[in-house]
Amino acid sequence: MFGEPGFKVAVYAILAYNIVFALLITFGGIYAKSVLGFSYSQVTLLFTGFLLFLSHQGFLFNKNS
């Protein structure tokens, strides 16, 4: 199974998405605070809106569950 080309492509595709998402979540607030000059409350509001948008689009939770 691990040697199959389709499995490797699937793993790389998932990692490509997860790494970018993890970096955005981890360093996005730091970037907004230090470079863009946002306050802590603005950073929190930014992440709240971002996560609510993802949740509404069905990216965070399965709507069929």
XYZ file of N, CA, C and O in Angstrom:
260
model
N 0.817 -1.186 0.000
C 0.000 0.000 0.000
C 0.870 1.263 0.000
O 0.587 2.196 -0.734
N 1.918 1.298 0.811
C 2.743 2.502 0.904
C 3.565 2.752 -0.352
O 4.010 3.867 -0.583
N 3.772 1.726 -1.149
C 4.542 1.885 -2.373
C 3.710 2.294 -3.578
O 4.255 2.617 -4.625
N 2.401 2.310 -3.427
C 1.522 2.667 -4.542
C 1.642 4.151 -4.868
O 1.641 5.003 -3.971
N 1.745 4.487 -6.164
C 1.853 5.905 -6.550
C 0.640 6.733 -6.122
O 0.784 7.885 -5.713
N -0.554 6.170 -6.207
C -1.750 6.907 -5.806
C -1.758 7.250 -4.332
O -2.213 8.326 -3.929
N -1.252 6.347 -3.514
C -1.176 6.599 -2.074
C -0.200 7.739 -1.797
O -0.491 8.636 -0.991
N 0.931 7.719 -2.471
C 1.923 8.786 -2.262
C 1.370 10.141 -2.690
O 1.556 11.145 -1.994
N 0.674 10.178 -3.809
C 0.088 11.437 -4.279
C -0.941 11.947 -3.281
O -0.998 13.142 -2.983
N -1.763 11.039 -2.748
C -2.773 11.437 -1.768
C -2.124 11.993 -0.502
O -2.573 13.016 0.037
N -1.069 11.348 -0.037
C -0.379 11.823 1.163
C 0.246 13.187 0.912
O 0.137 14.101 1.742
N 0.882 13.373 -0.236
C 1.498 14.672 -0.553
C 0.445 15.771 -0.681
O 0.660 16.903 -0.244
N -0.690 15.451 -1.256
C -1.756 16.448 -1.399
C -2.294 16.863 -0.035
O -2.508 18.061 0.222
N -2.513 15.914 0.843
C -3.004 16.225 2.186
C -1.960 17.023 2.958
O -2.288 18.008 3.641
N -0.695 16.636 2.858
C 0.359 17.381 3.553
C 0.482 18.803 3.030
O 0.698 19.741 3.811
N 0.353 18.981 1.715
C 0.456 20.327 1.131
C -0.634 21.234 1.695
O -0.388 22.410 1.991
N -1.825 20.710 1.867
C -2.911 21.500 2.445
C -2.678 21.733 3.934
O -2.810 22.853 4.426
N -2.344 20.693 4.662
C -2.215 20.795 6.119
C -1.061 21.684 6.547
O -1.167 22.405 7.548
N 0.045 21.641 5.840
C 1.204 22.469 6.202
C 0.880 23.946 6.033
O 1.156 24.767 6.905
N 0.259 24.302 4.924
C -0.101 25.706 4.686
C -1.113 26.173 5.730
O -0.993 27.272 6.282
N -2.117 25.346 6.029
C -3.126 25.714 7.019
C -2.491 25.880 8.403
O -2.795 26.837 9.119
N -1.600 24.977 8.767
C -0.939 25.056 10.069
C -0.077 26.316 10.173
O -0.060 26.981 11.218
N 0.635 26.655 9.113
C 1.450 27.875 9.127
C 0.579 29.123 9.228
O 0.919 30.067 9.949
N -0.541 29.117 8.505
C -1.443 30.260 8.558
C -2.010 30.444 9.958
O -2.040 31.558 10.497
N -2.444 29.359 10.560
C -3.017 29.438 11.900
C -1.940 29.803 12.931
O -2.178 30.593 13.847
N -0.752 29.246 12.788
C 0.308 29.479 13.777
C 0.891 30.879 13.676
O 1.042 31.573 14.683
N 1.235 31.303 12.470
C 1.969 32.555 12.322
C 1.137 33.711 11.775
O 1.618 34.843 11.709
N -0.105 33.452 11.394
C -0.951 34.517 10.852
C -1.217 35.617 11.860
O -1.168 36.804 11.527
N -1.499 35.226 13.086
C -1.743 36.224 14.129
C -0.503 37.022 14.481
O -0.574 38.236 14.703
N 0.625 36.350 14.519
C 1.888 37.052 14.796
C 2.189 38.056 13.688
O 2.589 39.195 13.956
N 1.970 37.642 12.439
C 2.200 38.538 11.297
C 1.249 39.737 11.352
O 1.677 40.878 11.163
N -0.027 39.475 11.603
C -0.998 40.570 11.652
C -0.675 41.543 12.772
O -0.843 42.760 12.615
N -0.197 41.035 13.891
C 0.125 41.904 15.034
C 1.400 42.707 14.791
O 1.429 43.917 14.973
N 2.450 42.034 14.337
C 3.750 42.711 14.258
C 3.923 43.522 12.976
O 4.480 44.609 13.025
N 3.474 43.029 11.851
C 3.720 43.722 10.583
C 2.569 44.651 10.217
O 2.797 45.794 9.807
N 1.351 44.185 10.357
C 0.200 44.978 9.949
C -0.290 45.913 11.047
O -1.116 46.781 10.799
N 0.194 45.711 12.269
C -0.147 46.602 13.368
C -1.534 46.384 13.949
O -2.099 47.290 14.561
N -2.106 45.201 13.775
C -3.416 44.900 14.350
C -3.295 44.778 15.861
O -2.267 44.388 16.390
N -4.377 45.104 16.550
C -4.415 44.869 17.993
C -4.751 43.394 18.234
O -5.161 42.682 17.321
N -4.593 42.968 19.487
C -4.910 41.573 19.817
C -6.386 41.269 19.564
O -6.732 40.183 19.101
N -7.247 42.222 19.851
C -8.673 41.996 19.623
C -8.982 41.914 18.124
O -9.839 41.127 17.712
N -8.290 42.685 17.304
C -8.485 42.600 15.860
C -7.983 41.274 15.317
O -8.604 40.693 14.421
N -6.872 40.785 15.836
C -6.360 39.477 15.418
C -7.348 38.389 15.791
O -7.640 37.495 14.984
N -7.898 38.458 16.998
C -8.890 37.479 17.432
C -10.128 37.532 16.546
O -10.664 36.496 16.141
N -10.582 38.730 16.227
C -11.737 38.891 15.359
C -11.448 38.352 13.953
O -12.308 37.713 13.335
N -10.248 38.581 13.463
C -9.846 38.073 12.157
C -9.892 36.553 12.124
O -10.463 35.951 11.198
N -9.343 35.907 13.139
C -9.358 34.443 13.194
C -10.768 33.908 13.402
O -11.127 32.871 12.849
N -11.567 34.607 14.187
C -12.949 34.177 14.384
C -13.709 34.188 13.069
O -14.397 33.224 12.727
N -13.579 35.254 12.321
C -14.231 35.331 11.021
C -13.727 34.274 10.056
O -14.514 33.653 9.327
N -12.418 34.060 10.057
C -11.824 33.058 9.170
C -12.329 31.660 9.498
O -12.737 30.904 8.610
N -12.339 31.302 10.774
C -12.778 29.969 11.172
C -14.286 29.792 11.009
O -14.747 28.705 10.650
N -15.061 30.844 11.246
C -16.496 30.756 10.993
C -16.782 30.573 9.509
O -17.689 29.832 9.128
N -16.021 31.267 8.661
C -16.174 31.096 7.224
C -15.877 29.656 6.818
O -16.641 29.048 6.065
N -14.780 29.098 7.316
C -14.440 27.720 6.988
C -15.489 26.757 7.514
O -15.855 25.790 6.832
N -16.003 27.023 8.696
C -17.020 26.162 9.272
C -18.309 26.224 8.456
O -18.939 25.205 8.192
N -18.686 27.420 8.027
C -19.903 27.597 7.239
C -19.777 26.912 5.877
O -20.758 26.396 5.346
N -18.576 26.898 5.319
C -18.346 26.268 4.019
C -18.233 24.752 4.130
O -18.179 24.070 3.120
N -18.149 24.228 5.350
C -18.071 22.788 5.551
C -16.655 22.249 5.578
O -16.457 21.045 5.506
N -15.670 23.112 5.693
C -14.282 22.650 5.703
C -13.843 22.105 7.061
O -12.950 21.290 7.135
N -14.443 22.590 8.137
C -14.011 22.168 9.459
C -14.857 21.031 10.011
O -14.359 20.171 10.713
N -16.147 21.050 9.717
C -17.046 20.034 10.262
C -17.894 19.469 9.141
O -18.302 20.181 8.238
N -18.178 18.200 9.232
C -19.010 17.535 8.241
C -20.471 17.865 8.531
O -20.982 17.574 9.600
N -21.164 18.469 7.573
C -22.550 18.855 7.780
C -23.478 17.647 7.814
O -24.588 17.740 8.309
N -23.050 16.519 7.295
C -23.897 15.342 7.229
C -23.885 14.529 8.522
O -24.623 13.565 8.639
N -23.028 14.866 9.455
C -22.914 14.086 10.702
C -24.037 14.418 11.649
O -24.430 15.498 11.820
